[in-house]
Amino acid sequence: MWSWLLHRITGVILAFGLVYHFFMMHFIQPEAYSYEAVIQRLSEPSWKVFNIVFLLSVLYHGFYGLNGLVTEYVKNNSLKRFLKIMVFIIPLGLAFFGFKIVFL
């Protein structure tokens, strides 16, 4: 029950996050695209929080969907077990690198 609800919540976060991202990155002044402007914006704590929430939402939403596909369509039990382990491990690795990028 909670995983299904979290999947829906992350979908809403992704919808609003994408609109916000596209507005900030594609509809503002051209000088906001400079390296210095982007680095300055990414050094602000609010942007770090936005990026982490967005990253975790993307990972959970996407890999929860992949887990559903594996559960429904893969019939071979050993392959299903392997894929379920990968669906758990890969997002952890991606989250690690995402945190590393945002905070370092």
mmCIF file of C-alpha atoms in Angstrom:
data_model
loop_
_atom_site.group_PDB
_atom_site.id
_atom_site.type_symbol
_atom_site.label_atom_id
_atom_site.label_comp_id
_atom_site.label_asym_id
_atom_site.label_seq_id
_atom_site.Cartn_x
_atom_site.Cartn_y
_atom_site.Cartn_z
ATOM 1 C CA MET A 1 0.000 0.000 0.000
ATOM 2 C CA TRP A 2 2.704 2.532 0.977
ATOM 3 C CA SER A 3 4.906 1.767 -2.001
ATOM 4 C CA TRP A 4 1.993 2.367 -4.387
ATOM 5 C CA LEU A 5 1.156 5.659 -2.651
ATOM 6 C CA LEU A 6 4.808 6.774 -2.714
ATOM 7 C CA HIS A 7 4.901 5.959 -6.436
ATOM 8 C CA ARG A 8 1.968 8.339 -6.992
ATOM 9 C CA ILE A 9 3.504 11.040 -4.787
ATOM 10 C CA THR A 10 6.826 10.860 -6.638
ATOM 11 C CA GLY A 11 4.904 11.148 -9.907
ATOM 12 C CA VAL A 12 3.383 14.427 -8.725
ATOM 13 C CA ILE A 13 6.794 15.650 -7.528
ATOM 14 C CA LEU A 14 8.250 14.780 -10.939
ATOM 15 C CA ALA A 15 5.509 16.646 -12.796
ATOM 16 C CA PHE A 16 6.016 19.842 -10.784
ATOM 17 C CA GLY A 17 9.793 19.410 -10.725
ATOM 18 C CA LEU A 18 9.977 19.075 -14.500
ATOM 19 C CA VAL A 19 7.870 22.186 -15.042
ATOM 20 C CA TYR A 20 10.058 24.116 -12.603
ATOM 21 C CA HIS A 21 13.252 22.767 -14.173
ATOM 22 C CA PHE A 22 12.147 23.626 -17.720
ATOM 23 C CA PHE A 23 11.060 27.106 -16.643
ATOM 24 C CA MET A 24 14.349 27.804 -14.868
ATOM 25 C CA MET A 25 16.621 26.254 -17.493
ATOM 26 C CA HIS A 26 14.852 27.056 -20.772
ATOM 27 C CA PHE A 27 12.658 30.123 -20.365
ATOM 28 C CA ILE A 28 14.874 32.561 -18.490
ATOM 29 C CA GLN A 29 17.461 35.018 -19.778
ATOM 30 C CA PRO A 30 20.391 33.655 -21.796
ATOM 31 C CA GLU A 31 22.935 35.021 -19.279
ATOM 32 C CA ALA A 32 21.509 32.598 -16.693
ATOM 33 C CA TYR A 33 23.026 29.740 -18.734
ATOM 34 C CA SER A 34 26.611 30.805 -18.098
ATOM 35 C CA TYR A 35 28.873 28.503 -16.137
ATOM 36 C CA GLU A 36 29.248 31.026 -13.332
ATOM 37 C CA ALA A 37 25.466 31.522 -13.002
ATOM 38 C CA VAL A 38 24.810 27.780 -12.917
ATOM 39 C CA ILE A 39 27.558 27.137 -10.338
ATOM 40 C CA GLN A 40 26.280 29.993 -8.181
ATOM 41 C CA ARG A 41 22.705 28.685 -8.392
ATOM 42 C CA LEU A 42 23.772 25.129 -7.569
ATOM 43 C CA SER A 43 25.720 26.323 -4.515
ATOM 44 C CA GLU A 44 22.509 27.533 -2.850
ATOM 45 C CA PRO A 45 21.010 25.126 -0.272
ATOM 46 C CA SER A 46 17.510 25.394 -1.772
ATOM 47 C CA TRP A 47 18.799 24.135 -5.119
ATOM 48 C CA LYS A 48 20.616 21.292 -3.414
ATOM 49 C CA VAL A 49 17.394 20.257 -1.689
ATOM 50 C CA PHE A 50 15.489 20.523 -4.988
ATOM 51 C CA ASN A 51 18.074 18.398 -6.791
ATOM 52 C CA ILE A 52 18.140 15.709 -4.086
ATOM 53 C CA VAL A 53 14.337 15.498 -3.875
ATOM 54 C CA PHE A 54 14.133 15.382 -7.666
ATOM 55 C CA LEU A 55 16.858 12.727 -7.885
ATOM 56 C CA LEU A 56 15.257 10.497 -5.261
ATOM 57 C CA SER A 57 11.836 10.912 -6.866
ATOM 58 C CA VAL A 58 13.174 9.961 -10.289
ATOM 59 C CA LEU A 59 15.001 6.928 -8.947
ATOM 60 C CA TYR A 60 12.105 5.650 -6.851
ATOM 61 C CA HIS A 61 9.465 6.261 -9.510
ATOM 62 C CA GLY A 62 11.472 4.751 -12.341
ATOM 63 C CA PHE A 63 12.810 1.707 -10.556
ATOM 64 C CA TYR A 64 9.478 0.975 -8.853
ATOM 65 C CA GLY A 65 8.008 0.837 -12.353
ATOM 66 C CA LEU A 66 10.805 -1.464 -13.519
ATOM 67 C CA ASN A 67 10.198 -3.696 -10.515
ATOM 68 C CA GLY A 68 6.555 -3.950 -11.528
ATOM 69 C CA LEU A 69 7.552 -4.953 -15.048
ATOM 70 C CA VAL A 70 9.953 -7.597 -13.737
ATOM 71 C CA THR A 71 7.311 -8.941 -11.366
ATOM 72 C CA GLU A 72 4.624 -9.160 -14.059
ATOM 73 C CA TYR A 73 6.501 -10.279 -17.143
ATOM 74 C CA VAL A 74 9.586 -12.271 -16.149
ATOM 75 C CA LYS A 75 8.621 -15.912 -15.610
ATOM 76 C CA ASN A 76 12.032 -17.479 -14.951
ATOM 77 C CA ASN A 77 12.475 -17.366 -11.153
ATOM 78 C CA SER A 78 16.272 -17.124 -11.115
ATOM 79 C CA LEU A 79 16.243 -14.336 -13.724
ATOM 80 C CA LYS A 80 13.465 -12.580 -11.808
ATOM 81 C CA ARG A 81 15.483 -12.764 -8.572
ATOM 82 C CA PHE A 82 18.590 -11.407 -10.319
ATOM 83 C CA LEU A 83 16.666 -8.547 -11.922
ATOM 84 C CA LYS A 84 14.965 -7.652 -8.640
ATOM 85 C CA ILE A 85 18.365 -7.474 -6.945
ATOM 86 C CA MET A 86 19.611 -5.218 -9.762
ATOM 87 C CA VAL A 87 16.496 -3.034 -9.477
ATOM 88 C CA PHE A 88 17.442 -2.559 -5.828
ATOM 89 C CA ILE A 89 21.218 -2.096 -6.211
ATOM 90 C CA ILE A 90 21.406 0.143 -9.300
ATOM 91 C CA PRO A 91 19.339 3.022 -7.849
ATOM 92 C CA LEU A 92 21.439 2.917 -4.672
ATOM 93 C CA GLY A 93 24.564 3.381 -6.774
ATOM 94 C CA LEU A 94 22.959 6.139 -8.819
ATOM 95 C CA ALA A 95 21.790 7.874 -5.631
ATOM 96 C CA PHE A 96 25.325 7.693 -4.231
ATOM 97 C CA PHE A 97 26.781 9.377 -7.308
ATOM 98 C CA GLY A 98 23.939 11.907 -7.399
ATOM 99 C CA PHE A 99 24.580 12.891 -3.764
ATOM 100 C CA LYS A 100 28.280 13.092 -4.539
ATOM 101 C CA ILE A 101 27.653 15.442 -7.465
ATOM 102 C CA VAL A 102 25.260 17.685 -5.545
ATOM 103 C CA PHE A 103 27.331 17.985 -2.372
ATOM 104 C CA LEU A 104 30.922 17.906 -3.677
#
